[in-house]
Amino acid sequence: MVRQVIGQPRQAVETLPAYRPGKAASQAEEEHGITGAIKLASNETPWGPVPAVTAILAQSVSTINRYADHRAAALRERLASWVGLAPEQVTVGCGSVGILQQLFLSYVDPGDEVVYPWRSFEVYPVFTQLASGVEVATPLVDHIADLDAVAAAVASKTKLIVLANPNNPTGTARPISEIGNLLQQVPNDVIVVLDEAYHEFMNPALGDPVTDLLPQFANLVILRTFSKAQGLAALRIGYAMAAPELIETLDKTLPPFAVNGLAQIAAMASIDAHDQVMERVELIKAERSRVVAALRDRGYVVPEPEANFVWLPLGQTTDEVHLELERAGVVTRPFPGEGIRVTVSTPDENDRFLAAL
Ligand SMILES: Cc1ncc(COP(=O)(O)O)c(C=O)c1O
């Protein structure tokens, strides 16, 4: 087929590699001619949402002929009282990545610098390039963000700092007090984004930025999501917590009705069922300890995970191990030449991974 050229995309878009999601189990089955593959590649929860959420979703499907509340006022109220903030200090978006993209749209002009430790979540360089910003990547030390290097990388053109804590794909986290030390060193016109997609899986002793940092730092934005612990990944709903001025700016860039009605309803029901959600989180954390111990017993280096996945820094053997695991029906996420990221799942699925490895 002759490909017709229609229009000229912006150079930033034309040179952008497409986002590469984790491979579906069905795709691996097709590629390798196998059956019964399992997906441990996207840090999802293995179970559907808790029963109360499933029930209210079933009852609410018939309402989707109507646009939902663009401002998600009821959910914001519920969220705010849940996290102990004022409704003006929270907003919701189309997944936490949706809000992250709004932050880039709001704060990054062409040529502005965006600082983040690297390796980290793949969308950070994508959003930087889309905004025609300039990436300033600081190295990890022992698979964990080096916050001194981040502070040292801040310059007059820096607009955003993005920190995934816990980090994806290494799973490591810095104590919140250390992030506070970084904030002390950063000029207050630089926005610091703390991406806490895996917050619920962290050791609470590491601190909570909502209580420990937000009251002091008006340039801090905390992102969290209903995709991971709450099991609502496909509904696309995340939230941000920050000073009211920052939330107001963010709200200007939300595409109309980007937070769908079912997502709003499910998020509220999920907050109501938070104890049940956390029971599931505890199951995953217990499995995480078991998997890490088994791996370390076998001599693997495993950085201390604070999220629902483990990082195996396999270096040059990454591609081979990833491929063999996939042939054995265990789909993990490879980072060629660096390592594989493996989602912690049910005991059965974790055993499949350990056996295949
Ligand atoms: C660090 C990090 N932030 C954000 C997200 C995406 O979350 P959401 O589904 O809320 O867009 C992910 C998902 O993999 C992630 O690893």
XYZ file of C-alpha atoms and ligand atoms in Angstrom:
373
model
C 0.000 0.000 0.000
C 1.293 3.475 -0.869
C 1.389 5.591 2.262
C -0.053 8.995 1.662
C 1.526 11.892 3.537
C -1.177 13.990 5.155
C 0.023 17.118 6.914
C 3.347 17.488 8.642
C 3.474 16.526 12.321
C 5.556 18.733 14.606
C 9.135 17.515 14.608
C 8.833 16.599 18.289
C 5.999 14.237 17.414
C 7.469 12.843 14.225
C 10.627 11.659 15.967
C 8.778 10.296 18.984
C 8.770 6.535 19.480
C 5.256 5.196 20.199
C 4.513 4.287 23.828
C 5.211 0.591 24.301
C 2.776 -0.984 26.769
C 3.476 -4.306 28.505
C 2.767 -7.267 26.244
C -0.607 -9.004 26.696
C -0.546 -12.697 27.647
C -2.591 -13.510 24.512
C 0.029 -11.878 22.297
C 2.817 -13.939 23.878
C 0.717 -17.087 23.393
C 0.293 -16.274 19.718
C 3.965 -15.399 19.182
C 5.330 -18.511 20.891
C 2.559 -20.984 20.051
C 1.802 -21.619 23.733
C -1.265 -21.533 25.996
C -1.861 -20.423 29.573
C 0.574 -17.488 29.555
C 0.438 -15.021 32.456
C 1.147 -11.295 32.333
C 3.473 -9.869 34.964
C 4.446 -6.915 32.795
C 2.306 -3.891 33.716
C 2.198 -3.778 37.528
C -1.515 -4.419 37.607
C -3.423 -5.950 40.494
C -4.259 -9.582 39.694
C -7.831 -9.252 40.994
C -10.744 -7.180 39.711
C -11.936 -4.272 41.838
C -13.404 -5.028 45.292
C -17.039 -6.330 45.158
C -18.710 -3.042 46.157
C -17.022 -1.300 43.231
C -18.023 -3.981 40.744
C -21.615 -3.783 42.010
C -21.946 -0.015 41.693
C -20.341 -0.078 38.250
C -22.905 -2.629 37.075
C -25.722 -0.419 38.363
C -24.264 2.713 36.772
C -23.569 1.552 33.224
C -27.016 2.711 32.060
C -26.111 6.347 32.882
C -23.321 6.690 30.346
C -25.501 8.398 27.767
C -24.940 11.558 29.863
C -21.681 13.435 30.210
C -20.359 13.135 33.732
C -19.441 16.107 35.941
C -16.386 17.653 34.254
C -15.115 18.935 37.613
C -15.868 15.669 39.418
C -17.020 17.787 42.373
C -18.433 14.939 44.469
C -15.310 12.851 44.049
C -13.040 15.776 44.878
C -14.961 16.397 48.101
C -14.734 12.724 49.010
C -11.051 12.526 48.100
C -10.196 15.688 49.993
C -11.834 14.566 53.222
C -10.220 11.132 52.827
C -6.685 12.512 52.507
C -7.271 15.362 54.977
C -7.039 18.290 52.542
C -9.410 21.006 51.306
C -11.300 20.265 48.050
C -9.294 23.111 46.400
C -6.121 21.117 47.035
C -7.102 18.073 44.984
C -7.987 17.362 41.395
C -8.540 14.285 39.278
C -7.434 13.356 35.792
C -7.453 10.687 33.114
C -5.027 8.443 34.974
C -2.128 9.976 36.859
C -0.267 10.087 33.524
C -3.060 12.310 32.225
C -2.364 14.748 35.061
C 1.364 14.491 34.433
C 0.801 15.479 30.829
C -1.311 18.427 32.032
C 1.630 19.494 34.215
C 3.946 19.500 31.208
C 1.364 21.444 29.200
C 0.999 23.941 32.045
C 4.643 24.555 32.931
C 7.061 23.531 30.160
C 7.768 25.878 27.266
C 10.080 24.873 24.388
C 13.674 24.849 25.665
C 12.712 24.576 29.354
C 14.492 21.887 31.319
C 12.875 18.931 33.030
C 15.004 17.062 35.575
C 14.431 13.452 36.564
C 16.507 10.542 37.795
C 16.932 7.931 35.086
C 16.088 5.093 34.552
C 12.521 5.833 35.521
C 8.991 5.776 34.101
C 9.104 5.806 30.279
C 6.563 8.578 29.825
C 8.823 11.255 31.363
C 11.084 11.583 28.287
C 8.053 11.246 25.998
C 6.221 14.147 27.652
C 9.426 16.202 27.750
C 9.932 15.752 24.022
C 6.250 16.427 23.265
C 6.566 19.760 25.071
C 9.820 20.461 23.163
C 11.485 20.606 26.568
C 15.031 19.545 27.370
C 15.632 16.387 29.361
C 18.158 16.546 32.195
C 18.542 12.955 33.408
C 20.514 12.246 36.576
C 21.909 8.749 37.210
C 20.577 6.337 39.801
C 22.962 5.100 42.472
C 22.443 1.443 43.391
C 19.094 1.497 41.522
C 17.770 4.394 43.614
C 17.342 8.098 42.837
C 20.321 10.257 43.803
C 18.601 13.341 45.202
C 21.863 15.295 45.569
C 22.421 14.839 41.840
C 18.860 16.008 41.188
C 19.406 19.146 43.300
C 22.714 19.823 41.519
C 21.050 19.516 38.101
C 18.585 22.335 38.786
C 19.453 25.432 36.758
C 17.830 28.671 35.639
C 15.870 26.921 32.871
C 14.508 24.142 35.086
C 10.721 24.146 35.220
C 9.871 20.679 36.479
C 11.480 17.957 38.548
C 9.766 14.590 38.285
C 10.441 11.905 40.889
C 8.794 8.499 40.799
C 8.788 7.320 44.413
C 8.780 4.299 44.449
C 10.673 4.372 41.192
C 9.522 2.443 38.146
C 11.152 0.086 37.112
C 13.588 -0.339 40.021
C 10.914 -0.327 42.754
C 13.137 1.596 45.174
C 11.947 4.545 47.273
C 13.531 7.410 49.169
C 12.198 8.365 52.603
C 9.897 11.389 52.352
C 12.217 13.349 54.675
C 14.937 13.151 51.991
C 12.513 14.503 49.413
C 11.852 17.333 51.880
C 15.607 18.066 51.930
C 15.551 18.257 48.145
C 12.580 20.638 48.207
C 14.496 22.905 50.621
C 17.211 23.281 47.977
C 14.940 23.886 44.992
C 13.796 27.418 44.017
C 10.066 27.751 44.612
C 9.313 28.502 40.955
C 10.408 24.974 40.044
C 7.513 22.515 40.275
C 8.422 19.230 41.961
C 6.200 16.343 40.894
C 6.198 13.385 43.241
C 4.744 10.493 41.270
C 3.395 8.082 43.867
C 1.527 5.628 41.655
C 2.596 2.831 44.027
C 2.077 4.725 47.301
C -0.106 2.058 48.939
C 2.649 -0.560 48.623
C 5.273 1.557 50.408
C 6.422 1.036 53.956
C 4.411 3.697 55.887
C 7.527 4.365 58.016
C 9.039 6.121 54.982
C 6.589 8.994 55.607
C 3.665 10.605 53.834
C 4.266 13.738 51.742
C 0.642 14.861 52.157
C 1.167 15.515 55.861
C 4.953 15.887 55.945
C 5.629 18.133 52.930
C 2.533 19.665 51.351
C 1.874 22.200 54.138
C 5.390 23.631 53.646
C 5.939 23.491 49.900
C 3.604 25.286 47.488
C 5.633 24.028 44.505
C 5.010 20.328 45.299
C 2.476 18.204 43.396
C 1.760 14.675 44.595
C 0.290 12.295 42.017
C -1.526 9.111 43.002
C -3.757 6.729 41.116
C -6.644 4.299 41.366
C -4.964 2.102 38.723
C -2.691 0.013 40.903
C -3.750 -0.867 44.474
C -7.453 -0.209 43.728
C -7.424 -2.278 40.556
C -9.129 0.330 38.337
C -6.402 0.606 35.670
C -8.721 0.408 32.661
C -11.060 3.111 33.989
C -8.224 5.685 33.859
C -8.437 7.761 36.987
C -5.696 9.382 39.017
C -5.480 12.384 41.337
C -3.202 15.231 42.257
C -2.706 17.019 45.572
C -1.100 20.454 45.669
C -1.607 24.099 46.632
C -4.932 25.566 45.376
C -3.170 27.887 42.853
C -1.435 24.932 41.272
C -4.630 22.876 41.160
C -6.396 25.811 39.495
C -3.715 25.915 36.800
C -3.958 22.182 36.265
C -7.723 22.325 35.898
C -7.384 24.665 32.924
C -5.698 21.940 30.902
C -8.064 19.031 31.597
C -9.686 18.008 28.307
C -13.493 18.244 28.598
C -14.966 15.267 30.467
C -11.626 13.438 30.488
C -12.523 11.809 33.805
C -15.367 9.508 32.833
C -18.453 9.001 34.963
C -17.887 5.330 35.744
C -14.365 6.142 36.906
C -15.693 8.827 39.260
C -18.291 6.457 40.735
C -15.789 3.604 41.070
C -13.185 5.852 42.712
C -15.673 6.983 45.383
C -16.770 3.414 46.074
C -13.157 2.336 46.230
C -12.376 4.996 48.835
C -15.340 3.716 50.862
C -13.885 0.187 50.629
C -10.335 1.257 51.405
C -9.861 -1.272 54.217
C -10.604 -4.083 51.777
C -8.249 -2.587 49.215
C -5.502 -2.481 51.829
C -6.121 -6.124 52.777
C -5.255 -6.981 49.171
C -2.227 -4.717 49.287
C -1.026 -6.649 52.350
C -1.366 -9.920 50.418
C 0.781 -8.504 47.620
C 3.342 -7.175 50.108
C 3.594 -10.589 51.773
C 4.086 -12.212 48.366
C 6.654 -9.560 47.496
C 8.709 -10.520 50.570
C 8.462 -14.187 49.635
C 9.521 -13.585 46.016
C 12.416 -11.326 47.015
C 13.674 -13.860 49.569
C 13.467 -16.677 47.010
C 15.361 -14.631 44.436
C 18.070 -13.525 46.868
C 18.479 -17.125 48.068
C 19.289 -17.993 44.486
C 21.932 -15.294 44.305
C 20.026 -12.617 42.393
C 20.614 -8.987 43.227
C 17.203 -7.506 44.058
C 16.995 -3.856 45.139
C 14.571 -3.409 48.056
C 11.115 -3.053 46.434
C 8.518 -0.619 47.784
C 6.002 -1.143 44.957
C 4.091 -4.152 43.564
C 6.964 -5.351 41.396
C 10.575 -6.472 41.639
C 13.549 -5.386 39.569
C 16.141 -7.882 38.395
C 19.172 -6.007 37.084
C 20.339 -8.721 34.708
C 22.487 -6.530 32.446
C 23.598 -8.313 29.294
C 21.524 -11.431 29.994
C 18.270 -9.445 30.167
C 17.029 -10.164 26.654
C 17.767 -13.870 26.857
C 16.142 -14.333 30.260
C 13.122 -12.302 29.212
C 12.656 -14.354 26.049
C 13.009 -17.692 27.839
C 10.533 -16.614 30.512
C 8.094 -15.615 27.799
C 8.510 -18.940 26.008
C 7.642 -20.536 29.343
C 4.467 -18.425 29.423
C 5.603 -15.747 31.893
C 5.436 -12.275 30.368
C 7.670 -9.753 32.150
C 8.819 -6.277 31.175
C 12.324 -6.139 29.697
C 14.586 -3.083 29.591
C 17.163 -4.287 27.080
C 20.686 -4.488 28.460
C 19.495 -3.400 31.922
C 17.041 -5.740 33.559
C 13.515 -7.081 33.827
C 10.641 -5.800 35.903
C 8.286 -8.430 37.263
C 4.890 -7.659 38.786
C 4.136 -9.383 42.087
C 0.889 -11.304 41.643
C -0.991 -14.216 43.225
C 1.018 -16.992 44.947
C 0.375 -19.319 41.972
C 1.537 -16.796 39.393
C 4.592 -15.853 41.447
C 5.482 -19.542 41.709
C 5.152 -19.853 37.931
C 7.639 -17.014 37.548
C 10.100 -18.458 40.075
C 9.893 -21.908 38.489
C 10.352 -20.538 34.970
C 13.321 -18.433 36.029
C 5.552 5.672 38.079
C 4.220 5.555 37.421
N 3.422 6.615 37.374
C 2.207 6.560 36.795
C 1.763 5.389 36.216
C 0.461 5.348 35.486
O -0.619 5.426 36.273
P -2.053 5.751 35.709
O -2.661 4.462 35.324
O -2.713 6.413 36.876
O -1.954 6.699 34.561
C 2.553 4.265 36.230
C 2.053 3.044 35.578
O 2.708 2.137 35.228
C 3.812 4.350 36.840
O 4.620 3.288 36.860
